[in-house]
Amino acid sequence: MSATAKTRQVGRSLPRLEAREKVTGRAEYIHNLRLPGMLHAKIFRSDIPHGRIKTIDVSAAAAVEGVFAVYTGEDIKRVIPDPYFGPAFHDQPILALDKVRYAGEAVAVVLASDPHVAQAAADLIEADYEELPAVFDEVEAMDSKAIVHEELKPAGTFPDLKHLKGLRDTNVALDFHLRRGDTDKAFAEADHVFEHEFKTQRVLHLPMEPLISLAECTSDRTVTIHTASQSPSFVRIEIARLLGWADNQVRVRTAYLGGGYGAKLYIKLEALAVALTLLARRPVRVAIGMDEVFLTINKHPTTFKIRSAVTKEGKVTARACDVWWNGGAYADIGPRVTQKSGFTAAGPYDIDNVTIDSYAAYTNLPPAGALRGFGIPQLVWAYESHTDLIARELGIDPVEFRRKNILREGRPQATGTAMKDAAFDAVLERIAERLDWEKPFDRGAGTKLRGRGVGIGFKACIAPTTSVAVVNMGADGSCTLYCGTVDMGQGSDTAMAQMVAEVLDLEAEAVRVVRPDTDITPYDMGTLGSRSLYHMGHAVRLAAEDVKARLAALADELGLPPGSNIPIPEMFVKRYGMRAGNIIGTGTFVPSYTSPDADGLTPDATPFWMVGGAGVEIEVDTETGHIKIERLVNVCDVGTPINPAIVETQISGGAVMQLGFTMFEEMTFDEGQLTNGTLADYRIPGFHDLPATMTNETVDAVQQSGPFGAKGVGESATFGVSPAIANAIHDAVGVRLTSLPLTPEAVYTALQKSNLENGDS
Amino acid sequence: MDAQLKSIRFTLNGAPASATVATHHTVVEMLQEQFGLFGARESCAQGLCGCCTVQVDGTAMTGCLTLAALLDGADVVTIEGLDADGTLDPVQEAFIETGAFQCGFCTSGMILMIRQLLDADPDPDDGAIRDYLSGNLCRCAAYPEILKAVKLAAKKRAAA
Ligand code: FES
Ligand code: FES
């Protein structure tokens, strides 16, 4: 067979399988889909942050020529009686019911064959509200009189949320507590105690492809959803639950995604599209504009109070972390972010006494979810800024201080789980080496001062989660892979094909990967949290190995001698008398995991650790506060890369995205109203924001438990960027910024303040 | 909605084309709805990202803001027209070889802009590339690879 490979497929930097479709503009996105008889939906949204709905007047909209129908939350109940969804809490109505909880929430929908007609009509809808007091700050929300949800409704899927069921008059959607050792004693005995507070701002994913879902009733008993989703299996199960149907009555399919980064997880527009198609009995397309993406999902702002006990030699003996997460009006996956990131809030350091208290709070702002790092970049920002401050205060070199305290292989981390295959020291040393850390550094002069800084972080993978894969070998020996991992640009199709090819001695290019479709591809928990390469990678490997074992069994059945090199197609012909039949291999993977106990401790917190760090050299213009990033070094432990070239682009892509979140991106609100919800006002990194030089590297490492020694990489490069830059600013000009973003205004203001304090001006 | 219709004739990827469009229809809408061409796609819809780029009379334009009715008599090239003869444009080849995209949503616009850049400046340096492409956004941030792709494409064009 011509496709038989003589060389290793894993470790090859082959271009993405779909490269040609993407450069010719022909790659399939859900945006390209038009269904016969389809109606376009346009959404009318709340213009107040919190209020009871008194009336919704749709009469003018309904009277517009060409409008098919106008629906409100009450209409949705006709087809979905209990229309609340969400992965952690069933708290989000498909269209607002009784109350609106943020400015921008979907309240009513117009359907029309012409999208312009639907939009014009939607603009004519009027709603009247009884305004309620609103809460916007995550710390104030803890004991605010403004209550976002009168009663908490945990989804029941997560045991650690059960105690919140039915709770009334609270905005706390999860409290995670970790207690390790005796922090009180350690603080009492400490030579030094350091305490700081750090904040992060609200930013968002902003994939270039805005969110889109289409739904159609394919019979009286089945519905098909075509959606730009990172989690088709979740959508299927959640829609089936909402409808009271069996899973197999709901089909969810995706195409290539025009970016995701966490924006397209769980239910976004899918439930609305389904409700509308059931009401209208016509296919419905719900495509939102970029302005509406701003109102749909974003990233948790945080307040993080961190306190450390340190010996005079510079050893951290205790750390106490209080973290408040601003979840917005609906929990989405926020409670998971709170818990999973809670595991690592004390940083990658060997600290015997740790307390972590982490709270997810509801507020009257657009909902927050998972964004490239599941809360970790917010934490690393705080603990690596804090760590740097301690080192400076003690007069210890920041890299040396980290060396003294870093978690080494085999040592227990805050949860008690022993570190395994987490190359912190290698990552730190590589960054230091690339920055020539030990050599003298040019500090600039006059109004252009230079500085450098580092930051390293880590993350536990969400667990336990399941992936299932099927490899189907045809009678000509060619293979098709059926897996639910969604390729949104991270190159998963290519990596999965490489793993199939490796096992079956094929060329990776010859393996066909089927787009996720729940009618065809088996269950996968979702393409999120850098879990896919590890979990689905294992499932795919197992499925391919199953094919290989079945081939061997077939050879045996045919009486072929072991090791015979008879071509596969001939085996099929021998067995079936013609070119016919299949060999189908399956693989299921779920890692081990132990839920944390009452103290937040577990011996098995994660299937693998993600490790990443950054080092920067910057120049600060003291007259303007402007920062020039002259050099950015990104280093990650990704185990052994399956496709080194794609891994490198994941590292640089993650780091540049985080650069935007660090330097300028911020959603600004005035009394709950978003004031910069377009790309004209909310800037994302472009060519001019690239550092003058940037290197992206992996350290030599093996994830022993991973498929072919590999593990996930999608988020690791985001971890260290923000604190590395703040640390470099401190290094350059002696001022410390404790809130993101690090804008020229913030730098300039801090410089002015410090000049005043020092009596310089 | 009262829509005025207009019939237009133009050249699309080298072949004569005609369409009847409402005066408020954009170029992207027309290409998608009437010609099944989805390579120019709407993202920001404000002329700020470049995902909707098409080439009109030799100049890259934002298809999300340009009205279709204005194309009457124009020569329009979309990303789908670049490999009409079955071979990829050097910029497309360079994109594949350098891995200059991830999700691919911005790629059509990037490639059309880069062709225009190389027509104007066959051997641009880093600064020139950054300036020229500053209106094209890529949320996957494939920028370093795109810079490499431009240089590789320049070499390929020089060699051809
Ligand atoms: S969609 Fe036209 S420039 Fe963004
Ligand atoms: S490749 Fe995803 S936006 Fe550019």
Coordinates of N, CA and C in Angstrom, one line a residue, chain A residues 445-520:
Chain A
A445 N 19.1 54.7 29.9 CA 19.5 55.9 30.5 C 18.5 57.0 30.2
G446 N 18.5 58.0 31.0 CA 17.6 59.2 30.8 C 16.2 58.8 30.9
T447 N 15.4 59.1 29.9 CA 14.0 58.8 30.0 C 13.6 57.4 29.4
K448 N 14.6 56.7 29.0 CA 14.3 55.3 28.4 C 15.1 54.3 29.3
L449 N 14.3 53.7 30.2 CA 14.9 52.8 31.2 C 14.5 51.4 30.9
R450 N 15.5 50.5 31.1 CA 15.2 49.1 30.7 C 15.1 48.2 31.9
G451 N 14.3 47.1 31.8 CA 14.2 46.2 32.9 C 13.8 44.8 32.3
R452 N 13.9 43.8 33.2 CA 13.6 42.5 32.8 C 12.9 41.8 33.9
G453 N 12.1 40.7 33.5 CA 11.3 40.0 34.6 C 11.0 38.7 34.1
V454 N 10.6 37.8 35.0 CA 10.2 36.4 34.7 C 8.9 36.1 35.4
G455 N 8.2 35.1 34.9 CA 7.0 34.6 35.6 C 6.8 33.1 35.2
I456 N 6.5 32.3 36.1 CA 6.2 30.9 35.7 C 4.9 30.5 36.4
G457 N 4.2 29.5 35.8 CA 2.9 29.1 36.3 C 2.6 27.7 36.0
F458 N 1.6 27.2 36.6 CA 1.2 25.8 36.2 C -0.3 25.6 36.4
K459 N -0.8 24.5 35.9 CA -2.2 24.3 35.9 C -2.5 22.8 36.0
A460 N -3.5 22.5 36.8 CA -4.0 21.1 36.8 C -5.1 21.0 35.7
C461 N -5.1 19.8 35.1 CA -6.1 19.6 34.0 C -7.5 19.2 34.7
I462 N -8.5 19.7 34.1 CA -9.9 19.3 34.6 C -10.0 17.8 34.5
A463 N -10.6 17.2 35.6 CA -10.6 15.7 35.7 C -11.8 15.4 36.7
P464 N -12.3 14.1 36.5 CA -12.0 13.2 35.4 C -12.9 13.5 34.2
T465 N -12.3 13.4 33.0 CA -13.2 13.5 31.9 C -12.9 12.4 30.9
T466 N -13.8 12.2 30.0 CA -13.8 11.0 29.1 C -13.7 11.4 27.7
S467 N -12.9 10.6 26.9 CA -12.9 10.7 25.5 C -13.1 9.3 24.9
V468 N -13.8 9.2 23.8 CA -14.0 8.0 23.1 C -13.6 8.2 21.6
A469 N -13.0 7.2 21.0 CA -12.6 7.4 19.6 C -12.8 6.1 18.8
V470 N -13.1 6.2 17.5 CA -13.2 5.0 16.7 C -12.3 5.2 15.5
V471 N -11.5 4.1 15.2 CA -10.8 4.1 13.9 C -11.4 3.0 13.0
N472 N -11.7 3.4 11.8 CA -12.3 2.5 10.9 C -11.4 2.3 9.7
M473 N -10.9 1.0 9.6 CA -10.1 0.7 8.4 C -10.9 0.1 7.3
G474 N -10.8 0.6 6.1 CA -11.5 0.1 5.0 C -10.8 -1.0 4.3
A475 N -11.4 -1.7 3.4 CA -10.8 -2.9 2.7 C -9.6 -2.5 1.9
D476 N -9.3 -1.3 1.6 CA -8.1 -0.9 0.9 C -7.0 -0.6 1.9
G477 N -7.3 -0.7 3.2 CA -6.3 -0.4 4.2 C -6.3 1.1 4.7
S478 N -7.1 1.9 4.1 CA -7.1 3.3 4.5 C -7.9 3.5 5.8
C479 N -7.6 4.5 6.5 CA -8.2 4.7 7.9 C -9.0 6.0 8.0
T480 N -10.1 5.9 8.7 CA -10.8 7.1 9.0 C -11.0 7.2 10.5
L481 N -10.7 8.4 11.1 CA -10.8 8.6 12.5 C -12.1 9.3 12.8
Y482 N -12.8 8.8 13.8 CA -14.1 9.4 14.3 C -13.8 9.9 15.7
C483 N -13.6 11.2 15.9 CA -13.4 11.6 17.2 C -14.1 13.0 17.4
G484 N -14.5 13.3 18.6 CA -15.3 14.5 18.8 C -14.4 15.8 19.1
T485 N -13.1 15.6 19.1 CA -12.3 16.8 19.3 C -12.5 17.8 18.2
V486 N -12.7 19.1 18.5 CA -13.1 20.1 17.5 C -11.8 20.8 17.2
D487 N -11.5 20.9 15.9 CA -10.3 21.6 15.5 C -10.7 23.1 15.2
M488 N -10.3 23.9 16.2 CA -10.6 25.3 16.1 C -9.4 26.1 15.7
G489 N -8.3 25.4 15.2 CA -7.1 26.1 14.8 C -5.9 25.6 15.6
Q490 N -6.2 24.8 16.6 CA -5.0 24.3 17.4 C -4.3 23.1 16.7
G491 N -4.9 22.6 15.6 CA -4.2 21.5 14.9 C -4.5 20.1 15.4
S492 N -5.6 20.0 16.1 CA -5.9 18.7 16.7 C -6.1 17.6 15.7
D493 N -6.8 17.9 14.6 CA -7.0 16.9 13.5 C -5.6 16.3 13.1
T494 N -4.7 17.2 12.9 CA -3.4 16.7 12.4 C -2.7 15.9 13.4
A495 N -2.7 16.3 14.7 CA -2.0 15.6 15.7 C -2.7 14.2 15.9
M496 N -4.0 14.2 15.9 CA -4.7 12.9 16.1 C -4.4 11.9 14.9
A497 N -4.3 12.5 13.7 CA -4.0 11.7 12.5 C -2.6 11.1 12.7
Q498 N -1.7 11.9 13.2 CA -0.3 11.5 13.4 C -0.3 10.3 14.4
M499 N -1.1 10.3 15.4 CA -1.1 9.2 16.4 C -1.6 8.0 15.7
V500 N -2.7 8.1 15.0 CA -3.3 6.9 14.3 C -2.2 6.3 13.4
A501 N -1.6 7.2 12.6 CA -0.6 6.8 11.6 C 0.6 6.1 12.3
E502 N 1.0 6.7 13.4 CA 2.1 6.1 14.1 C 1.8 4.6 14.5
V503 N 0.7 4.4 15.0 CA 0.3 3.0 15.5 C 0.2 2.1 14.3
L504 N -0.4 2.6 13.2 CA -0.7 1.7 12.1 C 0.2 1.7 10.9
D505 N 1.4 2.4 11.1 CA 2.4 2.5 10.1 C 1.8 3.1 8.8
L506 N 1.1 4.2 8.9 CA 0.6 4.9 7.8 C 1.3 6.2 7.7
E507 N 1.0 6.9 6.6 CA 1.4 8.3 6.5 C 0.2 9.1 7.1
A508 N 0.5 10.1 8.0 CA -0.5 10.8 8.7 C -1.4 11.5 7.7
E509 N -0.9 12.0 6.6 CA -1.7 12.7 5.6 C -2.8 11.7 5.0
A510 N -2.6 10.4 5.1 CA -3.5 9.5 4.5 C -4.7 9.2 5.5
V511 N -4.6 9.6 6.7 CA -5.7 9.4 7.7 C -6.7 10.4 7.5
R512 N -7.9 10.0 7.4 CA -9.0 11.0 7.2 C -9.6 11.2 8.6
V513 N -9.8 12.5 9.0 CA -10.5 12.8 10.3 C -11.8 13.4 10.1
V514 N -12.9 12.7 10.6 CA -14.2 13.2 10.4 C -14.6 14.3 11.3
R515 N -15.3 15.3 10.8 CA -15.7 16.5 11.7 C -16.6 16.0 12.7
P516 N -16.5 16.5 13.9 CA -17.4 16.1 15.0 C -18.9 16.2 14.7
D517 N -19.6 15.1 14.9 CA -21.0 15.0 14.6 C -21.5 14.0 15.5
T518 N -22.4 14.3 16.5 CA -22.8 13.3 17.5 C -23.6 12.1 16.9
D519 N -24.0 12.2 15.7 CA -24.6 11.1 15.1 C -23.6 10.1 14.7
I520 N -22.3 10.5 14.6 CA -21.3 9.7 14.0 C -20.1 9.5 14.9

